[in-house]
Amino acid sequence: TGRIASAALWQGDRLVDYGEKDSQMNHSRTLLPVVQQLLEKQGLSLDQMDVFAATVGPGSFTEIGRASCR
């Protein structure tokens, strides 16, 4: 719903890293590269993540917050 796409990595109750980018209101093209950069910076891979969370819409990622736990 805003121009800035952001992502954070948490471990327990500790913030590990944070990244953001001006998405020009195109989060579907911006958010996942921000996540990938955070993971690479920390030497992690997507399959090592336990939970994903997102704010609830409106927006192109509305459903992620509801169906992303594995």
CSV table of N, CA and C in Angstrom, one decimal:
chain,number,residue,atom,x,y,z
A,1,THR,N,0.8,-1.2,0.0
A,1,THR,CA,0.0,0.0,0.0
A,1,THR,C,0.9,1.3,0.0
A,2,GLY,N,2.2,1.1,0.1
A,2,GLY,CA,3.1,2.2,0.1
A,2,GLY,C,4.2,1.9,-0.9
A,3,ARG,N,5.0,2.9,-1.2
A,3,ARG,CA,6.1,2.8,-2.1
A,3,ARG,C,7.3,1.9,-1.7
A,4,ILE,N,7.5,1.8,-0.4
A,4,ILE,CA,8.6,1.1,0.1
A,4,ILE,C,8.3,-0.3,0.4
A,5,ALA,N,9.1,-1.2,-0.2
A,5,ALA,CA,9.0,-2.7,0.1
A,5,ALA,C,10.0,-3.0,1.1
A,6,SER,N,9.7,-3.7,2.1
A,6,SER,CA,10.7,-4.0,3.2
A,6,SER,C,10.5,-5.5,3.6
A,7,ALA,N,11.6,-6.0,4.1
A,7,ALA,CA,11.7,-7.4,4.6
A,7,ALA,C,12.6,-7.4,5.8
A,8,ALA,N,12.4,-8.4,6.7
A,8,ALA,CA,13.2,-8.5,7.8
A,8,ALA,C,13.4,-10.0,8.1
A,9,LEU,N,14.6,-10.3,8.7
A,9,LEU,CA,14.8,-11.7,9.1
A,9,LEU,C,14.9,-11.6,10.7
A,10,TRP,N,14.1,-12.5,11.3
A,10,TRP,CA,14.1,-12.6,12.7
A,10,TRP,C,14.5,-14.0,13.2
A,11,GLN,N,15.2,-14.1,14.3
A,11,GLN,CA,15.5,-15.4,14.9
A,11,GLN,C,15.0,-15.3,16.3
A,12,GLY,N,14.0,-16.0,16.7
A,12,GLY,CA,13.4,-15.9,18.0
A,12,GLY,C,12.8,-14.5,18.1
A,13,ASP,N,13.2,-13.8,19.1
A,13,ASP,CA,12.7,-12.4,19.3
A,13,ASP,C,13.8,-11.4,18.9
A,14,ARG,N,14.8,-11.8,18.1
A,14,ARG,CA,15.9,-10.9,17.7
A,14,ARG,C,15.8,-10.6,16.2
A,15,LEU,N,15.9,-9.3,15.9
A,15,LEU,CA,16.0,-8.9,14.5
A,15,LEU,C,17.4,-9.2,14.0
A,16,VAL,N,17.5,-10.0,13.0
A,16,VAL,CA,18.8,-10.4,12.4
A,16,VAL,C,19.3,-9.4,11.4
A,17,ASP,N,18.4,-9.0,10.4
A,17,ASP,CA,18.7,-8.1,9.4
A,17,ASP,C,17.4,-7.5,8.8
A,18,TYR,N,17.6,-6.4,8.1
A,18,TYR,CA,16.4,-5.7,7.5
A,18,TYR,C,16.9,-5.1,6.2
A,19,GLY,N,16.0,-5.1,5.2
A,19,GLY,CA,16.2,-4.4,4.0
A,19,GLY,C,15.0,-3.8,3.4
A,20,GLU,N,15.2,-2.7,2.6
A,20,GLU,CA,14.1,-2.0,2.0
A,20,GLU,C,14.5,-1.4,0.7
A,21,LYS,N,13.5,-1.2,-0.2
A,21,LYS,CA,13.7,-0.6,-1.5
A,21,LYS,C,12.5,0.2,-1.9
A,22,ASP,N,12.7,1.3,-2.6
A,22,ASP,CA,11.6,2.0,-3.2
A,22,ASP,C,11.0,1.2,-4.3
A,23,SER,N,9.8,0.7,-4.2
A,23,SER,CA,9.3,-0.3,-5.2
A,23,SER,C,8.5,0.4,-6.3
A,24,GLN,N,8.4,1.7,-6.2
A,24,GLN,CA,7.6,2.5,-7.2
A,24,GLN,C,6.2,1.8,-7.3
A,25,MET,N,5.7,1.4,-6.1
A,25,MET,CA,4.4,0.7,-6.0
A,25,MET,C,4.3,-0.6,-6.8
A,26,ASN,N,5.4,-1.3,-7.0
A,26,ASN,CA,5.5,-2.5,-7.8
A,26,ASN,C,6.1,-3.6,-6.9
A,27,HIS,N,5.5,-3.9,-5.8
A,27,HIS,CA,6.0,-4.8,-4.8
A,27,HIS,C,6.2,-6.2,-5.3
A,28,SER,N,5.4,-6.6,-6.3
A,28,SER,CA,5.6,-7.9,-6.8
A,28,SER,C,6.9,-8.1,-7.5
A,29,ARG,N,7.5,-7.1,-8.0
A,29,ARG,CA,8.8,-7.2,-8.6
A,29,ARG,C,10.0,-6.8,-7.7
A,30,THR,N,9.7,-6.2,-6.5
A,30,THR,CA,10.7,-5.7,-5.6
A,30,THR,C,10.9,-6.5,-4.4
A,31,LEU,N,9.8,-7.0,-3.8
A,31,LEU,CA,9.9,-7.7,-2.5
A,31,LEU,C,10.8,-8.9,-2.5
A,32,LEU,N,10.5,-9.8,-3.4
A,32,LEU,CA,11.3,-11.1,-3.4
A,32,LEU,C,12.8,-10.9,-3.6
A,33,PRO,N,13.2,-10.0,-4.5
A,33,PRO,CA,14.7,-9.7,-4.6
A,33,PRO,C,15.2,-9.1,-3.2
A,34,VAL,N,14.5,-8.3,-2.5
A,34,VAL,CA,14.9,-7.8,-1.2
A,34,VAL,C,15.1,-9.0,-0.3
A,35,VAL,N,14.2,-9.9,-0.3
A,35,VAL,CA,14.3,-11.1,0.6
A,35,VAL,C,15.5,-11.9,0.2
A,36,GLN,N,15.7,-12.1,-1.1
A,36,GLN,CA,16.9,-12.9,-1.6
A,36,GLN,C,18.2,-12.2,-1.1
A,37,GLN,N,18.3,-10.9,-1.2
A,37,GLN,CA,19.5,-10.2,-0.8
A,37,GLN,C,19.8,-10.4,0.7
A,38,LEU,N,18.7,-10.3,1.5
A,38,LEU,CA,18.9,-10.6,2.9
A,38,LEU,C,19.4,-12.0,3.2
A,39,LEU,N,18.8,-13.0,2.6
A,39,LEU,CA,19.2,-14.3,2.8
A,39,LEU,C,20.6,-14.6,2.4
A,40,GLU,N,21.0,-14.0,1.2
A,40,GLU,CA,22.4,-14.2,0.7
A,40,GLU,C,23.4,-13.5,1.7
A,41,LYS,N,23.0,-12.3,2.1
A,41,LYS,CA,23.9,-11.6,3.1
A,41,LYS,C,24.2,-12.4,4.4
A,42,GLN,N,23.2,-13.1,4.8
A,42,GLN,CA,23.3,-13.9,6.0
A,42,GLN,C,23.7,-15.3,5.8
A,43,GLY,N,23.9,-15.7,4.5
A,43,GLY,CA,24.4,-17.1,4.2
A,43,GLY,C,23.3,-18.1,4.4
A,44,LEU,N,22.0,-17.7,4.2
A,44,LEU,CA,20.9,-18.5,4.4
A,44,LEU,C,20.2,-18.8,3.1
A,45,SER,N,19.3,-19.9,3.1
A,45,SER,CA,18.5,-20.1,1.9
A,45,SER,C,17.0,-20.1,2.3
A,46,LEU,N,16.2,-20.0,1.3
A,46,LEU,CA,14.7,-19.9,1.5
A,46,LEU,C,14.2,-21.2,2.2
A,47,ASP,N,14.8,-22.3,1.9
A,47,ASP,CA,14.3,-23.5,2.6
A,47,ASP,C,14.6,-23.7,4.0
A,48,GLN,N,15.5,-22.8,4.5
A,48,GLN,CA,15.8,-22.8,6.0
A,48,GLN,C,14.8,-21.9,6.8
A,49,MET,N,13.9,-21.2,6.1
A,49,MET,CA,13.0,-20.4,6.8
A,49,MET,C,11.8,-21.2,7.3
A,50,ASP,N,11.3,-20.9,8.5
A,50,ASP,CA,10.2,-21.6,9.1
A,50,ASP,C,8.9,-20.9,8.9
A,51,VAL,N,8.9,-19.6,8.9
A,51,VAL,CA,7.6,-18.9,8.8
A,51,VAL,C,7.8,-17.6,7.9
A,52,PHE,N,6.8,-17.3,7.2
A,52,PHE,CA,6.8,-16.1,6.4
A,52,PHE,C,5.6,-15.3,6.8
A,53,ALA,N,5.7,-14.0,6.9
A,53,ALA,CA,4.5,-13.2,7.3
A,53,ALA,C,4.5,-11.9,6.5
A,54,ALA,N,3.3,-11.4,6.2
A,54,ALA,CA,3.2,-10.1,5.5
A,54,ALA,C,2.0,-9.4,6.0
A,55,THR,N,2.0,-8.1,5.8
A,55,THR,CA,0.9,-7.3,6.3
A,55,THR,C,-0.3,-7.7,5.4
A,56,VAL,N,-1.5,-7.5,5.9
A,56,VAL,CA,-2.7,-7.9,5.2
A,56,VAL,C,-3.2,-6.7,4.4
A,57,GLY,N,-3.3,-6.8,3.1
A,57,GLY,CA,-3.6,-5.9,2.0
A,57,GLY,C,-4.3,-4.6,2.4
A,58,PRO,N,-4.7,-3.9,1.5
A,58,PRO,CA,-4.8,-4.3,0.1
A,58,PRO,C,-3.4,-4.3,-0.6
A,59,GLY,N,-3.3,-5.1,-1.6
A,59,GLY,CA,-2.1,-5.1,-2.3
A,59,GLY,C,-1.8,-6.5,-3.0
A,60,SER,N,-0.8,-6.6,-3.7
A,60,SER,CA,-0.5,-7.8,-4.5
A,60,SER,C,-0.1,-8.9,-3.6
A,61,PHE,N,0.3,-8.7,-2.4
A,61,PHE,CA,0.8,-9.7,-1.5
A,61,PHE,C,-0.2,-10.0,-0.4
A,62,THR,N,-1.4,-9.7,-0.5
A,62,THR,CA,-2.5,-9.8,0.5
A,62,THR,C,-2.5,-11.3,1.0
A,63,GLU,N,-2.5,-12.2,0.1
A,63,GLU,CA,-2.8,-13.6,0.5
A,63,GLU,C,-1.5,-14.3,1.2
A,64,ILE,N,-0.4,-13.7,1.0
A,64,ILE,CA,0.8,-14.3,1.6
A,64,ILE,C,0.7,-14.4,3.1
A,65,GLY,N,0.2,-13.4,3.8
A,65,GLY,CA,0.0,-13.4,5.2
A,65,GLY,C,-0.9,-14.5,5.7
A,66,ARG,N,-1.7,-15.0,4.9
A,66,ARG,CA,-2.7,-16.0,5.3
A,66,ARG,C,-2.2,-17.4,5.0
A,67,ALA,N,-1.4,-17.6,4.1
A,67,ALA,CA,-1.1,-19.0,3.7
A,67,ALA,C,0.4,-19.3,3.5
A,68,SER,N,1.3,-18.7,4.3
A,68,SER,CA,2.7,-18.9,4.0
A,68,SER,C,3.4,-19.7,5.1
A,69,CYS,N,2.8,-20.1,6.1
A,69,CYS,CA,3.5,-21.0,7.1
A,69,CYS,C,3.6,-22.4,6.5
A,70,ARG,N,4.8,-23.0,6.8
A,70,ARG,CA,5.0,-24.4,6.3
A,70,ARG,C,5.3,-25.3,7.5
